[in-house]
Tab-separated table of C-alpha atoms in Angstrom:
chain	number	residue	atom	x	y	z
A	1	UNK	CA	-42.706	66.925	3.401
A	2	UNK	CA	-41.222	70.078	1.585
A	3	UNK	CA	-42.023	69.850	-1.932
A	4	UNK	CA	-38.833	71.604	-2.962
A	5	UNK	CA	-36.305	73.104	-0.785
A	6	UNK	CA	-35.758	75.996	-3.351
A	7	UNK	CA	-39.056	77.242	-1.976
A	8	UNK	CA	-38.216	76.784	1.735
A	9	UNK	CA	-39.974	79.189	4.405
A	10	UNK	CA	-38.200	81.101	6.769
A	11	UNK	CA	-38.130	80.451	10.525
A	12	UNK	CA	-40.271	83.729	11.280
A	13	UNK	CA	-42.882	82.523	8.686
A	14	UNK	CA	-43.009	79.034	10.200
A	15	UNK	CA	-43.394	80.664	13.569
A	16	UNK	CA	-46.270	82.779	12.042
A	17	UNK	CA	-47.980	79.770	10.558
A	18	UNK	CA	-48.014	78.052	14.076
A	19	UNK	CA	-49.618	81.201	15.423
A	20	UNK	CA	-52.166	81.194	12.589
A	21	UNK	CA	-53.386	77.600	13.544
A	22	UNK	CA	-51.750	76.139	10.364
A	23	UNK	CA	-51.600	72.209	10.889
A	24	UNK	CA	-53.965	72.217	13.395
A	25	UNK	CA	-57.762	71.432	13.936
A	26	UNK	CA	-60.168	68.696	12.755
A	27	UNK	CA	-62.678	68.631	9.895
A	28	UNK	CA	-63.933	71.812	8.988
A	29	UNK	CA	-61.746	73.711	11.167
A	30	UNK	CA	-58.548	72.143	10.061
A	31	UNK	CA	-55.800	74.502	8.559
A	32	UNK	CA	-53.284	72.655	6.470
A	33	UNK	CA	-49.615	73.507	6.935
A	34	UNK	CA	-49.100	74.184	3.415
A	35	UNK	CA	-51.531	75.900	1.003
A	36	UNK	CA	-51.412	76.236	-2.753
A	37	UNK	CA	-50.317	79.781	-2.702
A	38	UNK	CA	-47.338	79.065	-0.577
A	39	UNK	CA	-45.269	77.236	-2.951
A	40	UNK	CA	-45.014	76.117	-6.529
A	41	UNK	CA	-46.316	72.655	-7.072
A	42	UNK	CA	-45.257	69.694	-8.840
A	43	UNK	CA	-47.656	69.995	-11.766
A	44	UNK	CA	-51.137	71.503	-11.204
A	45	UNK	CA	-52.374	72.737	-7.771
A	46	UNK	CA	-56.070	72.404	-6.960
A	47	UNK	CA	-58.344	74.039	-4.310
A	48	UNK	CA	-61.647	71.437	-3.933
A	49	UNK	CA	-64.377	71.747	-1.834
A	50	UNK	CA	-64.578	68.637	0.587
A	51	UNK	CA	-67.973	67.429	1.129
A	52	UNK	CA	-66.737	65.096	4.013
A	53	UNK	CA	-65.205	67.985	5.752
A	54	UNK	CA	-67.175	71.030	4.462
A	55	UNK	CA	-63.976	73.169	3.677
A	56	UNK	CA	-61.631	73.874	0.993
A	57	UNK	CA	-58.855	71.391	0.675
A	58	UNK	CA	-55.293	72.645	-0.993
A	59	UNK	CA	-53.754	69.944	-3.243
A	60	UNK	CA	-50.457	70.298	-4.798
A	61	UNK	CA	-50.620	67.995	-7.866
A	62	UNK	CA	-53.020	66.050	-10.103
A	63	UNK	CA	-51.780	63.060	-8.068
A	64	UNK	CA	-52.710	64.341	-4.730
A	65	UNK	CA	-56.293	65.149	-6.340
A	66	UNK	CA	-56.748	61.768	-7.437
A	67	UNK	CA	-55.771	60.277	-4.034
A	68	UNK	CA	-58.310	62.935	-2.438
A	69	UNK	CA	-61.163	62.296	-4.736
A	70	UNK	CA	-60.690	58.554	-3.799
A	71	UNK	CA	-60.603	59.282	-0.087
A	72	UNK	CA	-63.712	61.449	-0.386
A	73	UNK	CA	-65.493	58.802	-2.502
A	74	UNK	CA	-65.018	56.096	0.138
A	75	UNK	CA	-67.954	55.779	2.510
A	76	UNK	CA	-65.790	54.999	5.462
A	77	UNK	CA	-63.692	58.342	5.301
A	78	UNK	CA	-64.642	60.649	7.911
A	79	UNK	CA	-62.135	63.282	7.845
A	80	UNK	CA	-59.005	64.198	5.580
A	81	UNK	CA	-56.223	66.437	6.599
A	82	UNK	CA	-54.035	67.382	3.856
A	83	UNK	CA	-50.460	68.713	4.069
A	84	UNK	CA	-50.366	67.462	7.766
A	85	UNK	CA	-47.170	68.618	9.682
A	86	UNK	CA	-45.132	66.338	11.599
A	87	UNK	CA	-43.683	67.175	15.065
A	88	UNK	CA	-40.173	68.773	14.530
A	89	UNK	CA	-38.997	67.477	17.676
A	90	UNK	CA	-39.620	64.049	16.662
A	91	UNK	CA	-38.376	64.115	12.999
A	92	UNK	CA	-35.027	65.678	14.131
A	93	UNK	CA	-34.508	62.770	16.767
A	94	UNK	CA	-35.420	60.074	14.211
A	95	UNK	CA	-33.183	61.723	11.541
A	96	UNK	CA	-30.212	61.600	13.996
A	97	UNK	CA	-30.890	58.005	14.962
A	98	UNK	CA	-31.174	57.103	11.473
A	99	UNK	CA	-28.135	59.062	10.391
A	100	UNK	CA	-30.077	60.920	7.707
A	101	UNK	CA	-29.837	64.685	7.105
A	102	UNK	CA	-32.969	66.228	8.268
A	103	UNK	CA	-34.633	68.529	5.707
A	104	UNK	CA	-33.495	72.075	5.848
A	105	UNK	CA	-32.110	74.955	3.917
A	106	UNK	CA	-29.937	78.199	4.609
A	107	UNK	CA	-29.806	76.951	8.290
A	108	UNK	CA	-33.751	76.635	8.459
A	109	UNK	CA	-34.848	73.288	9.749
A	110	UNK	CA	-37.936	72.461	7.604
A	111	UNK	CA	-41.104	71.216	9.193
A	112	UNK	CA	-41.734	67.885	7.234
A	113	UNK	CA	-45.500	66.821	6.205
A	114	UNK	CA	-47.689	64.323	5.063
A	115	UNK	CA	-49.751	64.690	2.260
A	116	UNK	CA	-52.770	63.111	3.927
A	117	UNK	CA	-53.816	62.090	7.594
A	118	UNK	CA	-57.076	60.292	7.290
A	119	UNK	CA	-59.597	59.169	9.791
A	120	UNK	CA	-62.244	56.426	9.089
A	121	UNK	CA	-65.088	54.784	10.859
A	122	UNK	CA	-63.403	51.381	10.501
A	123	UNK	CA	-62.481	50.286	13.946
A	124	UNK	CA	-59.665	47.973	12.303
A	125	UNK	CA	-57.981	50.944	10.970
A	126	UNK	CA	-59.336	54.288	12.293
A	127	UNK	CA	-56.456	56.510	11.128
A	128	UNK	CA	-53.641	56.266	8.471
A	129	UNK	CA	-51.201	58.508	6.733
A	130	UNK	CA	-50.328	58.714	3.010
A	131	UNK	CA	-47.744	60.259	0.982
A	132	UNK	CA	-48.436	60.766	-2.696
A	133	UNK	CA	-45.271	60.863	-4.875
A	134	UNK	CA	-44.875	60.214	-8.549
A	135	UNK	CA	-42.678	57.153	-9.522
A	136	UNK	CA	-40.179	59.291	-11.262
A	137	UNK	CA	-39.345	60.834	-7.772
A	138	UNK	CA	-38.252	57.324	-6.252
A	139	UNK	CA	-34.930	57.517	-8.404
A	140	UNK	CA	-33.833	60.298	-6.172
A	141	UNK	CA	-31.892	58.918	-3.206
A	142	UNK	CA	-32.650	61.766	-1.134
A	143	UNK	CA	-36.252	61.692	-1.790
A	144	UNK	CA	-36.109	58.019	-0.499
A	145	UNK	CA	-34.317	59.205	2.602
A	146	UNK	CA	-36.867	61.700	3.464
A	147	UNK	CA	-39.871	59.061	2.931
A	148	UNK	CA	-37.834	56.763	5.191
A	149	UNK	CA	-38.078	59.608	7.944
A	150	UNK	CA	-41.686	59.851	7.308
A	151	UNK	CA	-42.249	56.204	7.625
A	152	UNK	CA	-40.528	55.962	10.979
A	153	UNK	CA	-42.310	58.975	12.335
A	154	UNK	CA	-45.771	57.297	11.743
A	155	UNK	CA	-44.381	53.625	12.898
A	156	UNK	CA	-43.251	55.488	16.235
A	157	UNK	CA	-46.893	56.897	16.429
A	158	UNK	CA	-48.410	53.450	15.600
A	159	UNK	CA	-50.217	54.901	12.681
A	160	UNK	CA	-50.321	52.941	9.477
A	161	UNK	CA	-48.286	55.027	6.739
A	162	UNK	CA	-48.336	54.228	2.895
A	163	UNK	CA	-46.725	55.631	0.017
A	164	UNK	CA	-48.860	55.950	-3.060
A	165	UNK	CA	-47.734	56.867	-6.817
A	166	UNK	CA	-49.787	57.245	-9.919
A	167	UNK	CA	-49.294	53.605	-10.501
A	168	UNK	CA	-51.611	52.663	-7.651
A	169	UNK	CA	-54.549	55.116	-8.783
A	170	UNK	CA	-57.159	53.622	-11.048
A	171	UNK	CA	-56.815	54.736	-14.960
A	172	UNK	CA	-60.393	55.971	-14.862
A	173	UNK	CA	-59.729	58.359	-11.843
A	174	UNK	CA	-56.831	60.105	-13.761
A	175	UNK	CA	-58.877	60.131	-17.109
A	176	UNK	CA	-61.520	61.695	-15.401
A	177	UNK	CA	-59.530	64.426	-13.794
A	178	UNK	CA	-57.796	65.175	-17.115
A	179	UNK	CA	-61.233	65.640	-18.860
A	180	UNK	CA	-62.647	67.822	-16.028
A	181	UNK	CA	-59.617	70.062	-15.282
A	182	UNK	CA	-59.814	72.319	-18.289
A	183	UNK	CA	-63.485	72.977	-17.753
A	184	UNK	CA	-62.789	73.682	-14.052
A	185	UNK	CA	-60.761	76.639	-15.188
A	186	UNK	CA	-63.662	78.221	-17.449
A	187	UNK	CA	-65.127	81.374	-15.863
A	188	UNK	CA	-68.863	81.080	-14.920
A	189	UNK	CA	-70.511	83.496	-12.770
A	190	UNK	CA	-72.694	82.307	-9.918
A	191	UNK	CA	-76.241	83.119	-11.421
A	192	UNK	CA	-75.270	81.360	-14.748
A	193	UNK	CA	-73.904	78.180	-12.742
A	194	UNK	CA	-77.182	77.979	-10.655
A	195	UNK	CA	-79.284	78.355	-13.618
A	196	UNK	CA	-77.452	75.596	-15.503
A	197	UNK	CA	-77.436	73.234	-12.466
A	198	UNK	CA	-81.149	73.619	-12.404
A	199	UNK	CA	-81.546	73.036	-16.201
A	200	UNK	CA	-79.461	69.854	-16.440
A	201	UNK	CA	-80.785	68.398	-13.200
A	202	UNK	CA	-84.163	68.499	-14.931
A	203	UNK	CA	-82.737	67.092	-18.145
A	204	UNK	CA	-81.088	64.225	-16.230
A	205	UNK	CA	-84.310	63.220	-14.346
A	206	UNK	CA	-85.939	63.261	-17.869
A	207	UNK	CA	-83.425	60.607	-19.336
A	208	UNK	CA	-81.950	58.787	-16.430
A	209	UNK	CA	-80.923	55.808	-18.509
A	210	UNK	CA	-79.022	58.031	-21.186
A	211	UNK	CA	-75.341	58.880	-20.982
A	212	UNK	CA	-74.459	62.474	-20.058
A	213	UNK	CA	-72.948	62.602	-23.637
A	214	UNK	CA	-76.168	61.333	-25.386
A	215	UNK	CA	-78.019	63.867	-23.525
A	216	UNK	CA	-75.622	66.618	-24.239
A	217	UNK	CA	-75.893	65.889	-28.121
A	218	UNK	CA	-79.640	65.542	-27.792
A	219	UNK	CA	-79.803	69.277	-26.424
A	220	UNK	CA	-77.351	70.697	-29.009
A	221	UNK	CA	-79.793	69.457	-31.637
A	222	UNK	CA	-83.018	70.619	-29.947
A	223	UNK	CA	-81.639	74.059	-29.028
A	224	UNK	CA	-79.729	74.520	-32.209
A	225	UNK	CA	-76.387	75.006	-30.597
A	226	UNK	CA	-72.898	74.519	-31.716
A	227	UNK	CA	-71.906	70.872	-31.491
A	228	UNK	CA	-70.230	70.286	-27.940
A	229	UNK	CA	-71.612	73.466	-26.173
A	230	UNK	CA	-73.975	71.320	-23.871
A	231	UNK	CA	-71.147	68.898	-23.051
A	232	UNK	CA	-68.904	71.782	-22.192
A	233	UNK	CA	-71.415	73.103	-19.678
A	234	UNK	CA	-72.010	69.801	-18.337
A	235	UNK	CA	-68.198	69.350	-17.579
A	236	UNK	CA	-68.209	72.694	-16.009
A	237	UNK	CA	-70.729	71.751	-13.668
A	238	UNK	CA	-68.977	68.264	-13.042
A	239	UNK	CA	-65.737	69.940	-12.521
A	240	UNK	CA	-67.252	72.376	-9.896
A	241	UNK	CA	-68.920	69.160	-8.268
A	242	UNK	CA	-72.504	70.684	-8.740
A	243	UNK	CA	-73.335	67.048	-9.442
A	244	UNK	CA	-71.591	64.151	-7.478
A	245	UNK	CA	-70.514	60.933	-9.146
A	246	UNK	CA	-68.488	57.944	-8.623
A	247	UNK	CA	-65.050	59.118	-9.527
A	248	UNK	CA	-64.203	55.525	-10.427
A	249	UNK	CA	-66.842	55.361	-13.394
A	250	UNK	CA	-65.346	56.772	-16.602
A	251	UNK	CA	-67.008	59.932	-17.644
A	252	UNK	CA	-67.734	58.747	-21.207
A	253	UNK	CA	-69.887	55.963	-19.901
A	254	UNK	CA	-71.613	58.013	-16.911
A	255	UNK	CA	-75.333	57.691	-17.032
A	256	UNK	CA	-77.773	60.554	-15.838
A	257	UNK	CA	-78.769	58.198	-13.066
A	258	UNK	CA	-75.251	57.952	-11.761
A	259	UNK	CA	-75.358	61.692	-10.957
A	260	UNK	CA	-76.376	63.087	-7.607
A	261	UNK	CA	-77.545	66.754	-7.502
A	262	UNK	CA	-75.804	68.666	-4.860
A	263	UNK	CA	-78.044	70.329	-2.134
A	264	UNK	CA	-78.287	74.224	-2.700
A	265	UNK	CA	-76.594	75.014	0.483
A	266	UNK	CA	-73.536	73.020	-0.036
A	267	UNK	CA	-73.730	73.789	-3.774
A	268	UNK	CA	-73.222	77.581	-3.216
A	269	UNK	CA	-70.222	76.674	-1.123
A	270	UNK	CA	-68.705	74.732	-4.059
A	271	UNK	CA	-69.359	77.604	-6.350
A	272	UNK	CA	-67.797	80.261	-3.928
A	273	UNK	CA	-64.547	77.931	-3.576
A	274	UNK	CA	-64.350	77.241	-7.370
A	275	UNK	CA	-64.437	80.966	-8.254
A	276	UNK	CA	-61.555	81.718	-5.714
């Protein structure tokens, strides 16, 4: 749904988005209805390369990032469509039926959206929708009304819908994101990233049973580096997903054997996305 009515879009822009294919497609061809460039987010926004879809995902908060990483990690997930638009004619009808004001501003009706529409290989639940909201937002009656419209929309479509708050996310996931996020913003050119990825891949293979922190400390001593320099480089590579790991594993307990080096074709796409 609209993140903040203050930053609503005009009818002309909405029509242009539809023309551009926003909110349509599947897998690598899907285009989210809202991107990180369109509106200020509730907190930090993220552009993340998805290994399931082989495309860039637009996530508007740390909470959305945490949910995305959990979905991406789950083996049954086959497609993740973020910022998925709801059919306006349907939400208008549901709003009228429920006696709820439909989201709008300055006379322009908003197109509501769900944070995620997910497809899975699980035949018992092949598709479900999620909305990620911080618990504090639940104190706002208007937010509750809009969530009720969204719930009714997916109920009408016979698609399971769930609200997720930060209280539903494992603590380790948020801790990992907080640890990796600053490193994600550090500037590294493609050539240096490739070189560092190859170097650390070799080191991780040499010491599979050591934690990444132990390996980093060892390299600082061996190469006479400033304390923490190697760990920073490892964080930069993990933040850019040059190495894949289980997001549920606390990074301070992460062993070299827990890491999987990305294949080079996908790795270069990850680098391209992270540098935009």
